[in-house]
Short mmCIF file of C-alpha atoms in Angstrom, two decimals:
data_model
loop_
_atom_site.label_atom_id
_atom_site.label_comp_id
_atom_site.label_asym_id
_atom_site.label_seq_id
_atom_site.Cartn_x
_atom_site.Cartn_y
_atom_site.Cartn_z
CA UNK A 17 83.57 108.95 106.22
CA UNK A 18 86.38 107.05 107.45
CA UNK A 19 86.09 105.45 110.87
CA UNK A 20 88.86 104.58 112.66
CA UNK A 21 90.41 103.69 116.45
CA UNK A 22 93.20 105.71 117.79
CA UNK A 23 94.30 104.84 121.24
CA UNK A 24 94.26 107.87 123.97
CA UNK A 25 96.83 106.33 125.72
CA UNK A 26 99.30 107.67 123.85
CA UNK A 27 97.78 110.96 122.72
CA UNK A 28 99.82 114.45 122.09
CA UNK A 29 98.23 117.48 120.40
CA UNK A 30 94.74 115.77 118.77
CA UNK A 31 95.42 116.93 114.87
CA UNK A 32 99.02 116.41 114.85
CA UNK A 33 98.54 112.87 116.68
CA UNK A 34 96.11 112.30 114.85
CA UNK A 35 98.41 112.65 111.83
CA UNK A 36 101.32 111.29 113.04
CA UNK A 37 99.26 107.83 114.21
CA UNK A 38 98.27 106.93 110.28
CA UNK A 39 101.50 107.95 109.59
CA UNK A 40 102.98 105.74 112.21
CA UNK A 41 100.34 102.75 111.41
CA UNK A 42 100.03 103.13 108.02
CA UNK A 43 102.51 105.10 106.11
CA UNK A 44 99.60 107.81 105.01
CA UNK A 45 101.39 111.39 104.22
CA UNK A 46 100.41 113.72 106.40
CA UNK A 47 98.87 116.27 103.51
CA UNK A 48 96.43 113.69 103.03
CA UNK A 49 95.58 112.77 106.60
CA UNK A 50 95.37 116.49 107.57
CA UNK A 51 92.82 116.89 104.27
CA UNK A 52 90.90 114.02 105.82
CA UNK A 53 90.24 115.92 108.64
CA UNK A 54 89.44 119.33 107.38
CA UNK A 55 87.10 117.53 105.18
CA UNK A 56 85.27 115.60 107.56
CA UNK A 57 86.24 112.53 105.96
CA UNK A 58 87.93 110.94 109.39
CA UNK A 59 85.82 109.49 112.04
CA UNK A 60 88.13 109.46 114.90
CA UNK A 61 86.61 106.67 117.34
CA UNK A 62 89.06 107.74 120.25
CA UNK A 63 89.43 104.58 122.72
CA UNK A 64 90.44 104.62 126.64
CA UNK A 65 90.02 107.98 127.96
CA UNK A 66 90.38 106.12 131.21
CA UNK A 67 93.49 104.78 130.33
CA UNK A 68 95.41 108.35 129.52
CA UNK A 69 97.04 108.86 133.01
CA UNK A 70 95.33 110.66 135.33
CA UNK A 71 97.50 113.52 135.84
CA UNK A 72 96.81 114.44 132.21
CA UNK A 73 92.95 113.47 131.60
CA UNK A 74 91.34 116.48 132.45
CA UNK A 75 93.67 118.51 129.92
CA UNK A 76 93.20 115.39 127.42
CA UNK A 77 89.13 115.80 127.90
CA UNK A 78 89.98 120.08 127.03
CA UNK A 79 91.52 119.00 123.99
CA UNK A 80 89.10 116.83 122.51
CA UNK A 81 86.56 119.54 122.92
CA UNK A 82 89.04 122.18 121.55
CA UNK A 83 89.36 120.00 118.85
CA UNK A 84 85.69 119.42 118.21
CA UNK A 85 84.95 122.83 118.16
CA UNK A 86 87.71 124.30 116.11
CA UNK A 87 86.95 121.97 113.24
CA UNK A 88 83.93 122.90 111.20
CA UNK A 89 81.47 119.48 111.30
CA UNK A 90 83.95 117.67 112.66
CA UNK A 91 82.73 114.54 114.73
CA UNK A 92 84.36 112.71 116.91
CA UNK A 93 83.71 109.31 119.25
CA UNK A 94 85.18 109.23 122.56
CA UNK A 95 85.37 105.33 124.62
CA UNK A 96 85.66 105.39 128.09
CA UNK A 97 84.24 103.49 131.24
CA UNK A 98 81.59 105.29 133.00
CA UNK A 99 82.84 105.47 136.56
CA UNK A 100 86.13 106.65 135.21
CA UNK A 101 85.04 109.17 133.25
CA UNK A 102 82.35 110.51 136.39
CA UNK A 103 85.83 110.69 138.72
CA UNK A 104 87.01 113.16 136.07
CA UNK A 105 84.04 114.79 135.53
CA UNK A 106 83.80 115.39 139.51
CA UNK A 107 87.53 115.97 140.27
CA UNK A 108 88.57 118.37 137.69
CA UNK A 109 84.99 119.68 136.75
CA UNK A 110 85.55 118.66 133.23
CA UNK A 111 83.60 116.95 130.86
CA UNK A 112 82.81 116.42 126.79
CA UNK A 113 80.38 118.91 126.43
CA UNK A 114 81.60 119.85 122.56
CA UNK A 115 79.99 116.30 121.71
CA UNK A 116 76.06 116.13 120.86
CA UNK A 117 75.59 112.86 123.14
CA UNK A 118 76.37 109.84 125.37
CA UNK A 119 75.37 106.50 125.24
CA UNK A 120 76.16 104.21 127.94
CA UNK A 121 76.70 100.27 127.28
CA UNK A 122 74.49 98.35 130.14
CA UNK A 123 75.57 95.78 131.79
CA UNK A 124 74.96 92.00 130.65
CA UNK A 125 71.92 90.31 132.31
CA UNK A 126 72.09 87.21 133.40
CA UNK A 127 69.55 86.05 130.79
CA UNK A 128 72.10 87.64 127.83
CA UNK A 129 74.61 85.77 129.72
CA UNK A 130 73.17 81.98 129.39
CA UNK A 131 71.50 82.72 125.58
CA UNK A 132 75.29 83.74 124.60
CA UNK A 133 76.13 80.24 125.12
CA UNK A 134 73.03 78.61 124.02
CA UNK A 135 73.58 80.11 120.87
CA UNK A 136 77.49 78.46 121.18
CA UNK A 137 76.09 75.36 122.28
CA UNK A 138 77.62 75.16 125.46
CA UNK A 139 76.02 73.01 127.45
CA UNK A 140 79.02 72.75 129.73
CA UNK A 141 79.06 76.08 130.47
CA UNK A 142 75.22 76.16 131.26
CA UNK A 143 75.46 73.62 133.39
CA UNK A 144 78.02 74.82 135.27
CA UNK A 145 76.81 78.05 135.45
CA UNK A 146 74.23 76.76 137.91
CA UNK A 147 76.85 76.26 140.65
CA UNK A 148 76.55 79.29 142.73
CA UNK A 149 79.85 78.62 144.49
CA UNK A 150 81.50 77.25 141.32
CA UNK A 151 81.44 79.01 137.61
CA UNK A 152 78.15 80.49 138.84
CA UNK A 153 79.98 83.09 141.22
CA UNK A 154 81.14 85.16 138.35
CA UNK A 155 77.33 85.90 137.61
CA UNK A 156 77.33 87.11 141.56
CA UNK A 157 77.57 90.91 141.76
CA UNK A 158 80.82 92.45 143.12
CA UNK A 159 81.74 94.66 145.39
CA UNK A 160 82.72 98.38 144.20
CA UNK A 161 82.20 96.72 140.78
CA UNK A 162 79.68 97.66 138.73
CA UNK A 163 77.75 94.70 138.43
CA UNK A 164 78.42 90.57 137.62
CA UNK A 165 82.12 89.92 135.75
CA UNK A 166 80.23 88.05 133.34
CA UNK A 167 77.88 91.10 132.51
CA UNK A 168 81.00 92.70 130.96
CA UNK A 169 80.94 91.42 127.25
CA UNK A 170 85.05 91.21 127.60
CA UNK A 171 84.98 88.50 130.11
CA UNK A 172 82.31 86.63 128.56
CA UNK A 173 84.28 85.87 125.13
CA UNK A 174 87.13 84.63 127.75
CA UNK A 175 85.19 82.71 129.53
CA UNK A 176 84.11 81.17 126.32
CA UNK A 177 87.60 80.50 125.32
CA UNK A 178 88.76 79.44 128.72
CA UNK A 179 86.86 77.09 130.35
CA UNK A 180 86.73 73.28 130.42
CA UNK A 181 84.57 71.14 132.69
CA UNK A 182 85.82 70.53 135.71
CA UNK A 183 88.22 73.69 135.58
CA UNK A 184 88.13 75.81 139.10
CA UNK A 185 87.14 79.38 137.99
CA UNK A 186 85.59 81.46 140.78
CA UNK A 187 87.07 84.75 140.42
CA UNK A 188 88.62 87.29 137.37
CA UNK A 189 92.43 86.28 138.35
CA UNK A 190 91.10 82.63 138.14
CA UNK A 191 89.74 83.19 134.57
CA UNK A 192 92.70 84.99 133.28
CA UNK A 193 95.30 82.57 134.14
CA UNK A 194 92.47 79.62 132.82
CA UNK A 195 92.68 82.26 129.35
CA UNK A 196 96.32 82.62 129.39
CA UNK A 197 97.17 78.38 129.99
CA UNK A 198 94.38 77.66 127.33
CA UNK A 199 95.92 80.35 124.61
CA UNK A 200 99.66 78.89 125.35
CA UNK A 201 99.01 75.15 125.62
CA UNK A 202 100.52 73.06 122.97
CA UNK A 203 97.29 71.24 122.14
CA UNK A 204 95.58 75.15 121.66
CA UNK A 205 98.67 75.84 119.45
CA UNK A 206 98.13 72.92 117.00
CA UNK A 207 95.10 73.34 116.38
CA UNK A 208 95.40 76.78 115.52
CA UNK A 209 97.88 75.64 112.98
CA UNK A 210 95.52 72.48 111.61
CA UNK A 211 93.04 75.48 110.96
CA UNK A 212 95.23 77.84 109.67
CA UNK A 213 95.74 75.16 107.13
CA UNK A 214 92.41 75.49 105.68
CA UNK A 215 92.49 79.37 104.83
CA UNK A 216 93.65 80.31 101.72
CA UNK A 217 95.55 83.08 102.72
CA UNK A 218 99.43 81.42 103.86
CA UNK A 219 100.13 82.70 107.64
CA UNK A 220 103.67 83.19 108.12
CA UNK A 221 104.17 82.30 112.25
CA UNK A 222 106.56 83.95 114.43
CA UNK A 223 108.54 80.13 114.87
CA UNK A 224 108.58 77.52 112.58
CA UNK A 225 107.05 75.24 114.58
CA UNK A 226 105.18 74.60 118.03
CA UNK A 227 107.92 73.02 119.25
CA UNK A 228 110.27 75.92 118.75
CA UNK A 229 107.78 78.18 120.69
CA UNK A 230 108.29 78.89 124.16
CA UNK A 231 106.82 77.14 126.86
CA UNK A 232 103.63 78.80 129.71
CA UNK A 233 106.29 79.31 132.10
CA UNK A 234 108.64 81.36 130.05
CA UNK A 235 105.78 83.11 128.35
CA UNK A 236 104.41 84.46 131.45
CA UNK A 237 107.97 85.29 132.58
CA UNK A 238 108.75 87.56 129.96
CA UNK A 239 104.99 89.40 129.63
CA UNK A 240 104.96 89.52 133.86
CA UNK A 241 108.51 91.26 133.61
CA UNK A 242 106.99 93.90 130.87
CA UNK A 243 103.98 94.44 132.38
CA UNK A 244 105.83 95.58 135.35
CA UNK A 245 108.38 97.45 133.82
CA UNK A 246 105.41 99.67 131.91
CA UNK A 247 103.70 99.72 135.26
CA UNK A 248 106.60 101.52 137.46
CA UNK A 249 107.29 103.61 134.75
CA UNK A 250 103.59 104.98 134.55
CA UNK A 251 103.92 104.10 130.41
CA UNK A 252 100.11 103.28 128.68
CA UNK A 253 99.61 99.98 127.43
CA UNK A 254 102.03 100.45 123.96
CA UNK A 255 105.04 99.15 123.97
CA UNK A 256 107.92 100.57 121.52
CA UNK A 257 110.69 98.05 122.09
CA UNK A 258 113.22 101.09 120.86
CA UNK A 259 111.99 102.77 123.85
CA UNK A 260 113.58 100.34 126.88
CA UNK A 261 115.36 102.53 128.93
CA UNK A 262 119.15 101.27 130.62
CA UNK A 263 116.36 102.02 134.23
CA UNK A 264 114.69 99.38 133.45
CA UNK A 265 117.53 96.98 134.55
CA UNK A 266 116.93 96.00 138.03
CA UNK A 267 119.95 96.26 139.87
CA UNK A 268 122.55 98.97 140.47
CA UNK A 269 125.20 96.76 139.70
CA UNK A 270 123.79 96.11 136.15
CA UNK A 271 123.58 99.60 135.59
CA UNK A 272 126.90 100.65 136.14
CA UNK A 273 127.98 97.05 134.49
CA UNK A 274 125.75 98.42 130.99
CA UNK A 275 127.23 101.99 131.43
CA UNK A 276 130.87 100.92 131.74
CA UNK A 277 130.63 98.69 128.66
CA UNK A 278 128.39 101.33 126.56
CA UNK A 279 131.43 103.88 127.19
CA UNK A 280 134.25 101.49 125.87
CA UNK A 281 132.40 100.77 123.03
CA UNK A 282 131.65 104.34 122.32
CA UNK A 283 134.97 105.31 122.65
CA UNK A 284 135.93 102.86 120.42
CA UNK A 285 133.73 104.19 117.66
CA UNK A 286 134.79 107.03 117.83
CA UNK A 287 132.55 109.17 120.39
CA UNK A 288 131.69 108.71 124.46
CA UNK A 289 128.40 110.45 124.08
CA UNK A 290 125.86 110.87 126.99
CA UNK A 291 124.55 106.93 127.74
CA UNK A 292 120.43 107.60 128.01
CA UNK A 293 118.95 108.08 125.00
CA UNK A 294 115.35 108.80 125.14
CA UNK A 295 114.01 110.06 121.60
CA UNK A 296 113.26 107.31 118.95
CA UNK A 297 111.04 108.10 116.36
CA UNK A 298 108.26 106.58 116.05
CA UNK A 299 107.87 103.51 113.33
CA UNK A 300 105.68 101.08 111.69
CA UNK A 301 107.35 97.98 111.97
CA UNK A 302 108.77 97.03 115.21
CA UNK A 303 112.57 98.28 115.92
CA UNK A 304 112.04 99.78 112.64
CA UNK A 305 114.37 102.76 114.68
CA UNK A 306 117.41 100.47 115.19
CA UNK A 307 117.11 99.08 111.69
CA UNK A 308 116.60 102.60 109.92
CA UNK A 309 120.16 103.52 112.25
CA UNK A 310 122.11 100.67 110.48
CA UNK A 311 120.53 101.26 107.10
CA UNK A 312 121.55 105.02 107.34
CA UNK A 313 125.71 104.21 107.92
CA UNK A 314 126.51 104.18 104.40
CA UNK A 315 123.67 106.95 103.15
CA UNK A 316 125.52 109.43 105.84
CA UNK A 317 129.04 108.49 105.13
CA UNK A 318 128.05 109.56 101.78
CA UNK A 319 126.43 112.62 102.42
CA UNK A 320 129.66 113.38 104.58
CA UNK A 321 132.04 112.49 102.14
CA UNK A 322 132.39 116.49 100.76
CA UNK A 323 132.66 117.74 104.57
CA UNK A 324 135.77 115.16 105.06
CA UNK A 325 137.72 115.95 101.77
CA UNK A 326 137.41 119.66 103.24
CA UNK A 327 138.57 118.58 106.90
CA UNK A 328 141.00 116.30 105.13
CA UNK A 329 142.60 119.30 103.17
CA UNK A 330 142.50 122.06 105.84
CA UNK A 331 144.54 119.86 108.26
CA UNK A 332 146.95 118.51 105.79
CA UNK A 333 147.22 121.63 104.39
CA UNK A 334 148.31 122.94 107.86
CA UNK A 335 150.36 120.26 108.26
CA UNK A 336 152.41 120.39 105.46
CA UNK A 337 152.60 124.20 105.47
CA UNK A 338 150.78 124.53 102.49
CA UNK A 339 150.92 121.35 100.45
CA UNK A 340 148.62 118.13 100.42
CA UNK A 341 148.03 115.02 98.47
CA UNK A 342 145.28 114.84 97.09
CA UNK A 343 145.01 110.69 97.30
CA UNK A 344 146.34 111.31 101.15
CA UNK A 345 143.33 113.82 101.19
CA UNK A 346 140.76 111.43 99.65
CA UNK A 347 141.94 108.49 101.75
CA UNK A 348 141.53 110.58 105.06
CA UNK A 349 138.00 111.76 103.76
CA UNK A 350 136.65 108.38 104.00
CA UNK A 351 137.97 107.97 107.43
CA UNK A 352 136.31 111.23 108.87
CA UNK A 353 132.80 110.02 106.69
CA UNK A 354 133.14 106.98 108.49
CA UNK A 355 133.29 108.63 111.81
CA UNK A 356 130.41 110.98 111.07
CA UNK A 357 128.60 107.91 110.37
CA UNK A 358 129.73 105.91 113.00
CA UNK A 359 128.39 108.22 115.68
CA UNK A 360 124.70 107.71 113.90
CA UNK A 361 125.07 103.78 115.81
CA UNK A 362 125.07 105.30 119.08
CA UNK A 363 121.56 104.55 119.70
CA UNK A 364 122.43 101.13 118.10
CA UNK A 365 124.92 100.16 120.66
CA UNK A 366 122.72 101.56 123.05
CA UNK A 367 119.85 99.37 122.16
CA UNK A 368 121.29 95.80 121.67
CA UNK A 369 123.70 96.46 124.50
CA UNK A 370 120.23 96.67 127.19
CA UNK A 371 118.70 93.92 125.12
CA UNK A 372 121.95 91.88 125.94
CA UNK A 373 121.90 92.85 129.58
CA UNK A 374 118.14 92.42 130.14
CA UNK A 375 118.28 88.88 127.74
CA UNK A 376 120.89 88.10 129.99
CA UNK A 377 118.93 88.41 133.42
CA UNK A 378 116.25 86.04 131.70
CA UNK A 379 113.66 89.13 131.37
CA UNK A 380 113.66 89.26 127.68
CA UNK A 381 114.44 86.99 124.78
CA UNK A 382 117.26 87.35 122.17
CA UNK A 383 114.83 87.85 119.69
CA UNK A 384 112.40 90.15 121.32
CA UNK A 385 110.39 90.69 117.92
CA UNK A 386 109.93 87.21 117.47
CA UNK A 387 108.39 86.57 120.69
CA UNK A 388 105.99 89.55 120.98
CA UNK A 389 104.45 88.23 117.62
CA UNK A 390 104.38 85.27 118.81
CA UNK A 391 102.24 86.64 121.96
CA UNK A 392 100.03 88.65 119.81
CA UNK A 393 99.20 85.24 117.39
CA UNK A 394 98.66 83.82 121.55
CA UNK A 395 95.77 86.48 121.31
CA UNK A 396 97.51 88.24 124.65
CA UNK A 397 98.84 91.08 123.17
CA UNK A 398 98.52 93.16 119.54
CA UNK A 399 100.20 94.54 117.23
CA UNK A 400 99.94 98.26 116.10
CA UNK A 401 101.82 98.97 113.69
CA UNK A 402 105.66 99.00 115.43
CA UNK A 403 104.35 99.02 118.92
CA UNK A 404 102.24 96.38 120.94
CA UNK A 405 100.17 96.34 123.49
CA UNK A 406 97.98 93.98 125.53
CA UNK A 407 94.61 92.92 124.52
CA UNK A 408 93.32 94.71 127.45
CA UNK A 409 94.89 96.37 130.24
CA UNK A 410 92.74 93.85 132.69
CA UNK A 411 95.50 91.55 131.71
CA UNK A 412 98.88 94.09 131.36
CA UNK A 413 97.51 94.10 135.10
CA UNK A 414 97.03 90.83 135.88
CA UNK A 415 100.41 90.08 134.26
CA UNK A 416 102.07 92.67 136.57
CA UNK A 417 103.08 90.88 140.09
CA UNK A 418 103.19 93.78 141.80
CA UNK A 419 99.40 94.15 141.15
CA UNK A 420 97.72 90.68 141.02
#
């Protein structure tokens, strides 16, 4: 049996997501996936129930069990945190009874807590830990919380990351920025490199060099403008960079500024066509969409070719009452292949035009690719095949201003 993690945030129909996820992620036909899980051969560890937005839990919860049920053997995992999944439970009178079981993770003890870093060796840590009003307050419990933030295992492998004597860290925001300076300083970023050295395995990094990379201040800039933007838009934490929408620009005047441009350059192509595009397909390497757009310009004017000689000849042949060249007729077939394939750029345009506008208003770089690999080698966000996402959606939050 195969285990494997498929996020709920961004769940459709189970068996067909199911499908269309390994296809996404991994390039796996769908024949095979589908056998998979007929057979019994897929695990499906589903993660972040509580994550699926709330309007659509209680029908996501239905469908797991349909699923369970309507598969013969078929066993499934389901992650999500208790008080979350109780709130569904109660509201919508709902739960996963098609599974056999529950087990719920307990909080850390304090104990747990202090041999964790015994067994690191740090004594820093320890010692600090002692300070009731210092580093020892995150052992405190919290209120509506369920328990200490240090019982979670999460915050306990960033506190382990994070912290340096002397450093202020009473509360969660405290230790998240303390996470997010230590990933992005310089001093973090070559050493990652010296060790990289030593692996045999050659890692390829988004910039050639620290020095290329950009700076805590521009970093945070550009993840605090995302994390927003997925925010207001109620989107999960997976981020298709095909899928950045001409609302996402933040004033009026840059709207009607991107639609005003989109429709001269559309015209000049050949086609004004409606300006929001929402439907990109989804892809295993990242703008994989816009690439696949370009690569398909000469496959389609092509595959068009035969439909403009016969355009071609029906309007010469009306136009010279009967008679047409048939060079004048080829010649003019290209031209109407070219338009057919033309109009496939559209959501080209589209794209890099918004990525212009938003580069432009400092929310984005040029090369957003680039930098989101860059922020997932920064251990802030990861990579999933074409989309990313952050590590956890503690820090998508803390990123967004409008919440922290």
């Amino acid at each position: 049996m195969i285990p494997y993690i498929f996020e709920l945030s961004t769940w459709q129909d189970i068996a067909n997501w199911l499908m269309a996820q390994l296809k996404f992620e991994h390039n796996i036909d769908e024949a095979v996936s589908r056998r998979w899980i007929v057979d019994g051969h897929l695990l499906p560890l589903l993660d972040g129930l509580d994550e699926v937005d709330a309007a659509r839990q209680a029908e996501c919860v239905e469908k797991i069990n349909a699923f369970v049920t309507g598969q013969l053997g078929q066993k499934v995992v389901v992650c999500c945190r208790a008080k979350e999944y109780d709130q569904i439970a109660e509201s919508d009178g709902v739960r996963l009874n098609a599974l056999n079981g529950a087990l719920r993770l307990q909080p850390l003890e304090k104990a747990q807590v202090r041999e964790y870093f015994e067994k690191m060796g740090r004594a820093d840590v320890l010692q600090d830990l002692q300070d009731e009003a210092g580093l020892g307050a995150l052992l405190q419990p919290r209120e509506d919380e369920e328990g200490a933030l240090l019982s979670i295992p999460l915050f306990l492998q960033i506190l382990a990351i994070a912290y340096e004597p002397g450093k202020q860290i009473t509360t969660k925001a405290e230790l998240l920025d303390a996470y997010i300076v230590r990933r992005l300083s310089e001093a973090q970023r070559s050493k990652d490199r010296q060790l990289a050295k030593k692996k045999p395995v050659e890692i390829k990094w988004a910039y050639g060099k620290t020095a290329k990379e950009p700076d805590v201040e521009t970093t945070t800039r550009y993840l605090s403008w995302l994390a927003r933007k997925l925010n207001e838009n109620s989107i999960p934490n997976v981020f298709l960079i095909e899928r950045m929408q001409p609302k996402w620009l933040d004033t009026t005047a840059g709207k009607w500024q991107y639609r005003l441009i989109l429709g001269l350059i559309l015209g000049l192509i050949g086609g004004l066509i409606e300006a929001f595009k929402e439907d990109f397909k989804t892809r295993n390497q990242p703008n994989q969409g816009i690439v696949d757009s370009i690569k398909n310009v000469p496959i389609i004017a092509v595959a068009t070719y035969p439909s403009g000689l016969a355009i071609a000849y029906f309007l010469q042949q009306a136009a010279a009452s009967g008679s047409a060249s048939l060079i004048s007729v080829a010649v003019s077939a290209v031209g109407w292949a070219l338009l057919f394939s033309l109009n496939s750029l559209t959501a080209v345009v589209q794209h890099y035009l918004l990525r212009l506008f938003l580069c432009r208003g400092g929310h984005i770089p040029y090369d957003y690719v680039r930098f989101l690999k860059y922020t997932t080698e920064r251990r802030l966000t990861q990579q999933v095949g074409g989309s990313f996402r952050f590590i956890h959606r503690e820090l998508l939050d803390h990123f967004d201003p409008n919440i922290s």
